[in-house]
Coordinates of C-alpha atoms in Angstrom, one line a residue:
X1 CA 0.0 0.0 0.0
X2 CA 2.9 2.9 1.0
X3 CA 4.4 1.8 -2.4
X4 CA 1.4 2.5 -4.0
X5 CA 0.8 5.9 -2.3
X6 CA 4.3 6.4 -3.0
X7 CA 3.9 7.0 -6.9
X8 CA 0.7 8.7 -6.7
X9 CA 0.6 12.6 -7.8
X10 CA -1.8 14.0 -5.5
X11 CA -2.2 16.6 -7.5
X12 CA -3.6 14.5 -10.3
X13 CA -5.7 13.1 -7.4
X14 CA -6.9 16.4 -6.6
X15 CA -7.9 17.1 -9.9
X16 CA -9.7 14.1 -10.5
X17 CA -11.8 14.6 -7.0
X18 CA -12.6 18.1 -8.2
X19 CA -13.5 17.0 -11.5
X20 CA -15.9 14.3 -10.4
X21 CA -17.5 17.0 -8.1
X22 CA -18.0 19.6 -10.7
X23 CA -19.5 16.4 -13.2
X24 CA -21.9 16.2 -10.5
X25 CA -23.2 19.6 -10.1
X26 CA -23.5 20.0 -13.6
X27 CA -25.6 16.9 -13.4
X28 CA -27.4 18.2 -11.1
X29 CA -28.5 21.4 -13.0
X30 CA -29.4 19.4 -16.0
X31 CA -31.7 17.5 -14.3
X32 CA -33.0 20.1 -12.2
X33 CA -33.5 22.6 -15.0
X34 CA -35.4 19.6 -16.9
X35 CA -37.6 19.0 -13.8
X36 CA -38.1 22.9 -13.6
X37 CA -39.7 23.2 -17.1
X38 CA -42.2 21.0 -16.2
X39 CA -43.9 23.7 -14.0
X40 CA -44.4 27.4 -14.3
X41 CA -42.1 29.8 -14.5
X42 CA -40.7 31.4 -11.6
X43 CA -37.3 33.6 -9.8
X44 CA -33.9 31.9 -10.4
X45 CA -33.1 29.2 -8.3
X46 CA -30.2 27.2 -7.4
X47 CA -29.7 23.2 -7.7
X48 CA -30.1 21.4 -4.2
X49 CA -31.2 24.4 -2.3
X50 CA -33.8 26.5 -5.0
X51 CA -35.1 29.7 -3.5
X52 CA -34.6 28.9 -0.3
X53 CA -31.8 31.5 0.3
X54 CA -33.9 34.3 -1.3
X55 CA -36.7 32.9 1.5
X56 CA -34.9 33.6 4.2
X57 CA -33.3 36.7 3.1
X58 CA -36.2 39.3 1.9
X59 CA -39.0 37.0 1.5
X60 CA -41.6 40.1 1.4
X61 CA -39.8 41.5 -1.7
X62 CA -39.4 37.8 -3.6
X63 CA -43.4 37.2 -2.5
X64 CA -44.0 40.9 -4.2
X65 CA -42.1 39.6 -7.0
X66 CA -44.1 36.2 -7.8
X67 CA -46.8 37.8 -10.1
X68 CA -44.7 39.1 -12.6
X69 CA -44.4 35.5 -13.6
X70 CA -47.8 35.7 -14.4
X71 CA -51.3 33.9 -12.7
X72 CA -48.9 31.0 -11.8
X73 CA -45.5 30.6 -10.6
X74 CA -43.2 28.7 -9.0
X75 CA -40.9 28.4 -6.2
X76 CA -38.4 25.5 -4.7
X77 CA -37.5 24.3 -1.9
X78 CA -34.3 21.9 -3.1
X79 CA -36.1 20.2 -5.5
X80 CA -39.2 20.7 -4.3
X81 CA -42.0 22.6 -6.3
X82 CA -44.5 24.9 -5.0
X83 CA -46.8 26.4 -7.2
X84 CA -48.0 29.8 -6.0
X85 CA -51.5 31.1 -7.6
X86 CA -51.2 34.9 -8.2
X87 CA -54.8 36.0 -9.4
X88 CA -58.1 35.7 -7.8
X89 CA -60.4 33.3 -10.6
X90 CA -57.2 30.7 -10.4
X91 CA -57.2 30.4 -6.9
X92 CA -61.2 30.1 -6.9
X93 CA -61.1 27.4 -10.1
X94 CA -58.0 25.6 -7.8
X95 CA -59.7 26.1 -3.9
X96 CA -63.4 26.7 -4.9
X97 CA -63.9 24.3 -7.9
X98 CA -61.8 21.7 -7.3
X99 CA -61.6 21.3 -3.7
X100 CA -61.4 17.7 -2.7
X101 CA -58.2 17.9 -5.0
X102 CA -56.3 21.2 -3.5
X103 CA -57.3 21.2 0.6
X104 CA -54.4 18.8 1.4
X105 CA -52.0 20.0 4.0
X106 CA -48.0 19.6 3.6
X107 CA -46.2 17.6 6.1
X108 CA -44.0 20.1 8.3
X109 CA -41.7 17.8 10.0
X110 CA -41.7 20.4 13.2
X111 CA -45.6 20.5 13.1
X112 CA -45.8 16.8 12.2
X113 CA -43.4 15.7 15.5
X114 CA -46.1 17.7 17.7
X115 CA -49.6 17.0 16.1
X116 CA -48.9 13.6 14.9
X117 CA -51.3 14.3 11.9
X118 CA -53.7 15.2 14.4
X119 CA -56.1 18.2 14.8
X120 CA -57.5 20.8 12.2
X121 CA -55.3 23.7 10.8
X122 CA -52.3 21.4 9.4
X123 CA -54.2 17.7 9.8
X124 CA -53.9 16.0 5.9
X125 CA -57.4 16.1 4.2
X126 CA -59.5 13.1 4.9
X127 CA -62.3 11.9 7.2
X128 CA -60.7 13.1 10.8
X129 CA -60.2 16.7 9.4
X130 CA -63.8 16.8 8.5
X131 CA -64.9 15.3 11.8
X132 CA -62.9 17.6 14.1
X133 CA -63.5 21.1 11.6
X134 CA -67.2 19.9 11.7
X135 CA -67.3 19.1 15.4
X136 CA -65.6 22.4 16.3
X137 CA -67.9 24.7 14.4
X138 CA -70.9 23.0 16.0
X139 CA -69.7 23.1 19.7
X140 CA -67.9 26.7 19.0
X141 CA -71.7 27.6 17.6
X142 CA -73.6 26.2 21.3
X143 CA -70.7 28.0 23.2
X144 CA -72.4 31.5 21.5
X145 CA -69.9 31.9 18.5
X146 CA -72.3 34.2 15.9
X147 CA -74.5 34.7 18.6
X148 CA -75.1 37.9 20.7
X149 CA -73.4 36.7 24.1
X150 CA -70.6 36.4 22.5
X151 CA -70.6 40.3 21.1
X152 CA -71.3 40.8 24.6
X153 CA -68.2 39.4 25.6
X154 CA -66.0 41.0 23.3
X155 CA -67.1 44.4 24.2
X156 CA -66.8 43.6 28.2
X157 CA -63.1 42.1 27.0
X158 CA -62.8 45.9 25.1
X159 CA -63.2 47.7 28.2
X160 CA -61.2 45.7 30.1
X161 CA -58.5 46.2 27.4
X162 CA -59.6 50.3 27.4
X163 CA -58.6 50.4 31.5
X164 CA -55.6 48.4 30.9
X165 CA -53.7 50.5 27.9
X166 CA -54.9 53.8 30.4
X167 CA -52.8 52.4 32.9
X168 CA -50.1 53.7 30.6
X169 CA -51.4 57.2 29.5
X170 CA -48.9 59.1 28.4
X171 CA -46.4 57.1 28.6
X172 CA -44.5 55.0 26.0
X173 CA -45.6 51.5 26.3
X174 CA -45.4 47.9 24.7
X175 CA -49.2 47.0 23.6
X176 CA -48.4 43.2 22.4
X177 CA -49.2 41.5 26.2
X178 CA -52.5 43.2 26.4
X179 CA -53.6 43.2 22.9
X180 CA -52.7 39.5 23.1
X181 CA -54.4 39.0 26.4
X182 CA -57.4 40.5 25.5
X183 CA -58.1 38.8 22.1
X184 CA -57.0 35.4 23.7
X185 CA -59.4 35.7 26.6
X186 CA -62.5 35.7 24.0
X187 CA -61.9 32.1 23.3
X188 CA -60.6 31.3 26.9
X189 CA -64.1 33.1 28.0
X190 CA -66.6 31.2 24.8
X191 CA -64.7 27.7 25.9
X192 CA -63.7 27.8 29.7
X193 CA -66.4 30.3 30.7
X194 CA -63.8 32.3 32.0
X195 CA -61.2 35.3 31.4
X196 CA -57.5 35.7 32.7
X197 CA -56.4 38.8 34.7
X198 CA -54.0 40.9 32.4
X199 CA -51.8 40.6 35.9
X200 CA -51.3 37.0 35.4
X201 CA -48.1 35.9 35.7
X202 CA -48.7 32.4 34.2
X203 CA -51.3 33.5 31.6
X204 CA -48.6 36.2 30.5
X205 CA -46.0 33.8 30.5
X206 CA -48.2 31.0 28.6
X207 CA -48.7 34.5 25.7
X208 CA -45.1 34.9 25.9
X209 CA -44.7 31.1 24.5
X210 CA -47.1 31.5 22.4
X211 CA -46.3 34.7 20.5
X212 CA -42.7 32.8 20.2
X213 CA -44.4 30.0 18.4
X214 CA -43.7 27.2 20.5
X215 CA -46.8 27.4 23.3
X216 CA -49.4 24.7 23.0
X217 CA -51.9 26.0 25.3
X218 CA -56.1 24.8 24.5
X219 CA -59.5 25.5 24.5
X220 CA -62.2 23.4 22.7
X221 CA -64.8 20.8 23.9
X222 CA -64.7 18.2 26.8
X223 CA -63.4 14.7 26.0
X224 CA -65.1 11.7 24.5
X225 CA -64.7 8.7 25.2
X226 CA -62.2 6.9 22.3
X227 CA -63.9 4.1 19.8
X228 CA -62.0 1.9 17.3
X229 CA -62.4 4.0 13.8
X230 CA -63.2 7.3 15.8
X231 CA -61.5 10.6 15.3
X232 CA -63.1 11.4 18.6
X233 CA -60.2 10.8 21.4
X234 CA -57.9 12.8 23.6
X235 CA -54.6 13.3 21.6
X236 CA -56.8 14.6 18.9
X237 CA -59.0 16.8 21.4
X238 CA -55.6 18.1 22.9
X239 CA -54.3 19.0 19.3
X240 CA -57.5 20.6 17.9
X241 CA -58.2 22.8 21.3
X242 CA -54.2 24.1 20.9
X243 CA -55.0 24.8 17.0
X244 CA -58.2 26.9 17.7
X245 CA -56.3 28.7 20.3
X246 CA -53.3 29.4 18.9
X247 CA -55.5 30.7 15.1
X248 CA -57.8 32.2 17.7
X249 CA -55.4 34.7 20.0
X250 CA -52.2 35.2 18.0
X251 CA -53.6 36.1 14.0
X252 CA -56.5 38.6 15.7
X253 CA -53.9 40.4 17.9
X254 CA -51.1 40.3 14.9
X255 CA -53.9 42.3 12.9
X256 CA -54.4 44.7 15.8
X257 CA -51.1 45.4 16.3
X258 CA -50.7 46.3 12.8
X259 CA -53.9 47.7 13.3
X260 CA -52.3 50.4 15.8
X261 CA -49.2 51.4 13.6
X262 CA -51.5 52.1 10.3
X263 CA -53.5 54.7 12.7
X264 CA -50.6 56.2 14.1
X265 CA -49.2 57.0 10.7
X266 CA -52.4 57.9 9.3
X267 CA -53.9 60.4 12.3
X268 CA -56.3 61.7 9.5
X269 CA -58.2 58.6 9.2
X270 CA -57.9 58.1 13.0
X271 CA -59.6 61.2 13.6
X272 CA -62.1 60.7 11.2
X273 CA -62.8 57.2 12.6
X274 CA -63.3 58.9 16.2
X275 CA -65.5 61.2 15.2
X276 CA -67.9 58.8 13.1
X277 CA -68.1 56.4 16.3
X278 CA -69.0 59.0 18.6
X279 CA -71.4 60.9 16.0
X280 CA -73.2 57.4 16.1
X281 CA -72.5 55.8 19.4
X282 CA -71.9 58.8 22.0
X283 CA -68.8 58.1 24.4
X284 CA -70.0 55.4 26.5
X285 CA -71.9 53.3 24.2
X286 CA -70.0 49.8 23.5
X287 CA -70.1 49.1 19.7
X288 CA -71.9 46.0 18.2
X289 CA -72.2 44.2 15.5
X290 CA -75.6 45.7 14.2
X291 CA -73.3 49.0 14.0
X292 CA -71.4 48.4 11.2
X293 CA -73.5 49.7 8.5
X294 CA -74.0 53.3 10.6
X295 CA -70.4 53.2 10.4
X296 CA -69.1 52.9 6.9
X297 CA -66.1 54.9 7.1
X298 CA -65.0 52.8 10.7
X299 CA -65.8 49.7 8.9
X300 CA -64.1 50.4 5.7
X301 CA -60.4 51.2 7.8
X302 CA -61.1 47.5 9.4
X303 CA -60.7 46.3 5.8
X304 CA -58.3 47.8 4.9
X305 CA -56.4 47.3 7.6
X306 CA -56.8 43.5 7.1
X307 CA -55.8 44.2 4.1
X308 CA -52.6 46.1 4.4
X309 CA -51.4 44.2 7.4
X310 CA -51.6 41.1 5.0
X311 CA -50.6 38.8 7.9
X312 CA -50.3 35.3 5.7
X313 CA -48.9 36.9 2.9
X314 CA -48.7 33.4 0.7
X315 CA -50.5 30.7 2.1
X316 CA -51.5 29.1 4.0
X317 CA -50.2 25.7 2.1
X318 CA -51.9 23.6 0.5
X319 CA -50.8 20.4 -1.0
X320 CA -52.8 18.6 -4.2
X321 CA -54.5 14.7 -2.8
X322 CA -54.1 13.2 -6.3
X323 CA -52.3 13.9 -9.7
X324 CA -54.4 16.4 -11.1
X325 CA -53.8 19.7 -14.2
X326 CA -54.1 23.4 -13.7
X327 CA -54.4 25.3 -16.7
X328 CA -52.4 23.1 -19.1
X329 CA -49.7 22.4 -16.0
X330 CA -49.3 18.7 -14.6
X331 CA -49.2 18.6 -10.7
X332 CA -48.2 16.0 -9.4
X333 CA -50.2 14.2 -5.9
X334 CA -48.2 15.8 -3.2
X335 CA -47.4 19.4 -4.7
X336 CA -47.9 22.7 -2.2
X337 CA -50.5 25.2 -3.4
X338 CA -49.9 28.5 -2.1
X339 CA -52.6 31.6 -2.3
X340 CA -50.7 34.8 -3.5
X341 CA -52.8 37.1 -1.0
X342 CA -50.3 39.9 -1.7
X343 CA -50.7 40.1 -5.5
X344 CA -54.3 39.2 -5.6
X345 CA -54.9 42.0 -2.6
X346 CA -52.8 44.8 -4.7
X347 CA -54.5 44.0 -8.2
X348 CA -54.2 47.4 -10.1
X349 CA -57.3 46.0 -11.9
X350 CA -59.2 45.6 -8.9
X351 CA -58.5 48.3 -6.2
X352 CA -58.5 51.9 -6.1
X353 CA -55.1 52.4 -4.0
X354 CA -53.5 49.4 -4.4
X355 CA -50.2 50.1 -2.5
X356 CA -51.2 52.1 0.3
X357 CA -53.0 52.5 3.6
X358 CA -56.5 54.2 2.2
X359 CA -60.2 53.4 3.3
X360 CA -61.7 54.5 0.1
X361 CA -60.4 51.5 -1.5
X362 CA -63.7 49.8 1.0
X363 CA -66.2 53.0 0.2
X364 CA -68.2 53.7 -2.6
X365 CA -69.0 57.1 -4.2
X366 CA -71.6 58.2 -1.7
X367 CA -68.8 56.7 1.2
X368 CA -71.0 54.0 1.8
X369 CA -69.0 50.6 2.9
X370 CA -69.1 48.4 -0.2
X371 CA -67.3 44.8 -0.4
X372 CA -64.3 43.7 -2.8
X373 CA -64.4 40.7 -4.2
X374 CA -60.9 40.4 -4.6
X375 CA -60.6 40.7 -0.7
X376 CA -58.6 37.3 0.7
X377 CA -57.5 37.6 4.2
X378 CA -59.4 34.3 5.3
X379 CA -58.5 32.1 2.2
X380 CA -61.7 30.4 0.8
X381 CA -62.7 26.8 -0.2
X382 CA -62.8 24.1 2.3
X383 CA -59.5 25.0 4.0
X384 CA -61.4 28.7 4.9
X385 CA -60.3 30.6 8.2
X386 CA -62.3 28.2 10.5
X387 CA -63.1 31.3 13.0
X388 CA -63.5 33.9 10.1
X389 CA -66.9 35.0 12.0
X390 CA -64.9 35.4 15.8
X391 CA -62.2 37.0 14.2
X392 CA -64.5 39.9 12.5
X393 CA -66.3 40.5 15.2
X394 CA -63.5 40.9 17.7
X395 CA -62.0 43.5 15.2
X396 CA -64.6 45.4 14.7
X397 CA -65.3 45.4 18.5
X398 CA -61.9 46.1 19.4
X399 CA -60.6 48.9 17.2
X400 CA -64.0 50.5 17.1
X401 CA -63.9 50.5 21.1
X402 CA -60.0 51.5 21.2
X403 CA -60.6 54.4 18.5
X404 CA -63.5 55.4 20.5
X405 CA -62.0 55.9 23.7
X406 CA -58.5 56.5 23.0
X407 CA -55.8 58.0 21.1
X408 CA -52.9 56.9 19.4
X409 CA -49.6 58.7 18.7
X410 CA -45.9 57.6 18.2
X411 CA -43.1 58.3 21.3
X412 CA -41.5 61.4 19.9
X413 CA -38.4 60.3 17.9
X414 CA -39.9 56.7 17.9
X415 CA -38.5 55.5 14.4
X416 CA -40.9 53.5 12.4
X417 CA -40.7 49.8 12.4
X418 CA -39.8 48.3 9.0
X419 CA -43.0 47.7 7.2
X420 CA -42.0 43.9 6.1
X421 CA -42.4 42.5 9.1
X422 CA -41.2 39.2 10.8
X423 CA -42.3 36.3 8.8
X424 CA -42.9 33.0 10.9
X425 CA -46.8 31.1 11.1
X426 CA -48.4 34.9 10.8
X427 CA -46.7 38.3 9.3
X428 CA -46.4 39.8 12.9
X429 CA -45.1 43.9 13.0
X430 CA -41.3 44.2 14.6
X431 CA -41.6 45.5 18.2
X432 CA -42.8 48.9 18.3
X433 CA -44.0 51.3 21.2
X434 CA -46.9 53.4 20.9
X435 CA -48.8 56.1 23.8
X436 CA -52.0 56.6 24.1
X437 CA -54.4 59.3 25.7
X438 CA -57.8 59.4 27.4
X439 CA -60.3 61.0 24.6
X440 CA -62.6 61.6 27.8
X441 CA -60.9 65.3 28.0
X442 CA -61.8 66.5 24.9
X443 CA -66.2 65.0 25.5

């Protein structure tokens, strides 16, 4: 063997290794740029990794970038396709028209490890998704969701929320603890019949987790007791009572939180939103639901703000069930779906201000609140925002009851928080601080 080693010339060595390795990325890219023209056209990507780089880097700016591709596009992750839908009719024909096919879920191997396949949001389409979506709707319904006592408890949560942020008058302040207390204790309140104190050290800890993404907190239904075949059993009550609170406390406050920067920067429409709620409702008056059409202008900034804060920019995923073709594309059984929210919600074609902060873009000519059909903030199809009914009321309870009582205003030489965001599950707004003031002064 040293004789051998002797005569070799490890430079010769060296350039053989090197040479094998550059044979095999250009192997690589042949394949992968034959496996790329099978689906649409999308950014540059690179073999074994794809778009993953540009991802993590700016992904707002490569989201904003996907509908110049045109109505579909594609990204990779490695070698993995995902198909992202950029205009309104293709995600309807996909989501709307062909359901059964595209309301698969994608196996996240974080998600997977926790939920076992279990629960509602991320389960895999089939009969124990139905079940458990089904069976939460019904028992959300009994527990008051839609119903009045439930408006009744979002506008007691409101003034709770009203004496919490006055604690701080004046003064520069945090607001994601007690935005995200507040919202959270709706569901805590429809499910447990009960509400945590916003001085709760082990509710606020249990908020902490969860705005970091890793609590697994619950509220849902009572057990039942496990039969062979049934869906109906503890690890699965567990994992769909941590779902509906997680989607039920931490995308409603995200949107309030944004909610709370776009009035800050926009004191105009804040005013304006002031002055129509207590034109209509006085200073005292709670808001309801019944309210909304008395105030179209107070509505309309809801919208947009939903529509600006843009919380799931692509997605959520979906994944195709079965083999199936989208207009003159083959997609394979197993391929992620994703919404483009952000082109379809900044359509030149469809919206008056596309790319910024504006009302009118919700108000007709004679200011009345009017609805845009190319409006996506809860997805549609099966896979549709599963508390799309909580989650509007709370908003228009909260920020109608906030704006009513209180003012907003940036600390004095507070800079402004990069508009992006932090992607993770939701959009959420980087850490800003914000004061507030009594409006009772001025009434």
């Amino acid at each position: 063997m040293e004789s051998v080693l002797r005569y070799l010339d490890w430079t010769s060595v060296g350039l053989a290794l090197l040479g094998g390795l550059l044979s095999l990325v250009l192997l690589e890219i042949f394949r992968f740029n034959s496996f790329r023209r099978r689906f649409p056209p999308g950014p540059k990507s690179l073999p074994y990794v794809g778009n993953v780089m540009q991802l993590f880097k700016e992904p707002m700016d490569l989201i904003r970038s996907m509908e110049n591709y045109g109505e579909m596009s594609c990204l990779f992750v490695g070698r993995k396709p995902m198909i992202v839908l950029n205009k309104m009719e293709i995600v309807k024909e996909a989501f709307v028209n062909n359901g059964s096919v595209f309301s698969g879920r994608p196996q996240v191997p974080l998600l997977e490890w926790v939920t076992n396949g279990l629960g509602i949001v991320m389960a895999p389409y089939g009969n124990s998704w139905k079940q458990q979506r089904r069976f939460a709707l019904h028992t959300l319904r009994d527990f008051g969701l839609g119903k009045k006592s439930v408006e009744e408890r979002v506008a007691e949560e409101a003034r709770y929320l009203v004496e919490e942020m006055l604690k701080h008058e004046g003064k520069a302040f945090f607001p994601i603890h007690p935005i995200m207390n507040s919202v959270s204790n709706i569901i805590c309140s429809i499910v447990f019949g009960d509400r945590f104190d916003y001085e709760d050290k082990r509710f606020a800890h249990l908020l902490k987790l969860l705005n970091e993404y890793v609590g697994l907190p619950g509220s849902m239904i009572g057990q039942q007791k496990a039969m062979e075949e049934s869906t109906f059993h503890e690890e699965n009550m567990i994992i769909s009572t941590t779902d509906l609170f997680l989607a039920g406390t931490d995308t409603t406050a995200t949107t309030l939180r944004w909610g709370l920067i776009y009035m800050m920067d926009h004191p105009d429409v804040q005013e304006r939103c002031h002055e129509e709620i207590v034109r209509v409702l006085g200073f005292d008056r709670s808001p309801c639901m019944d309210d909304r059409a008395q105030l179209p202008y107070t509505h309309a900034t809801i919208h947009e703000i939903l529509r600006c804060s843009n919380i799931i920019p692509i997605g959520p995923p979906h994944e195709t069930t079965q083999s199936t073709q989208l207009h003159g594309y083959h997609i394979p059984a197993g391929t992620q779906i994703l919404a483009n929210s952000t082109a379809i919600m900044t359509d030149r074609n469809h919206w008056k201000h596309p790319d910024v902060f504006n009302p009118e873009n919700f108000l007709d000519e004679k200011g009345q609140f009017c609805k845009n059909d190319f409006f996506l903030p809860f997805s549609m199809g099966q896979r549709v925002c599963l508390g799309e009914s909580l989650a509007r009321t709370e908003l228009f309870i909260f920020f109608t009851s906030l704006i009513q009582r209180l003012k907003f205003s940036w600390p004095p030489g507070e800079p402004r928080p990069n508009m992006n965001g932090i992607m993770g599950l939701v959009r959420c707004p980087f850490p800003y601080n914000t004061i507030c003031s009594s409006r009772e002064t001025t009434h």
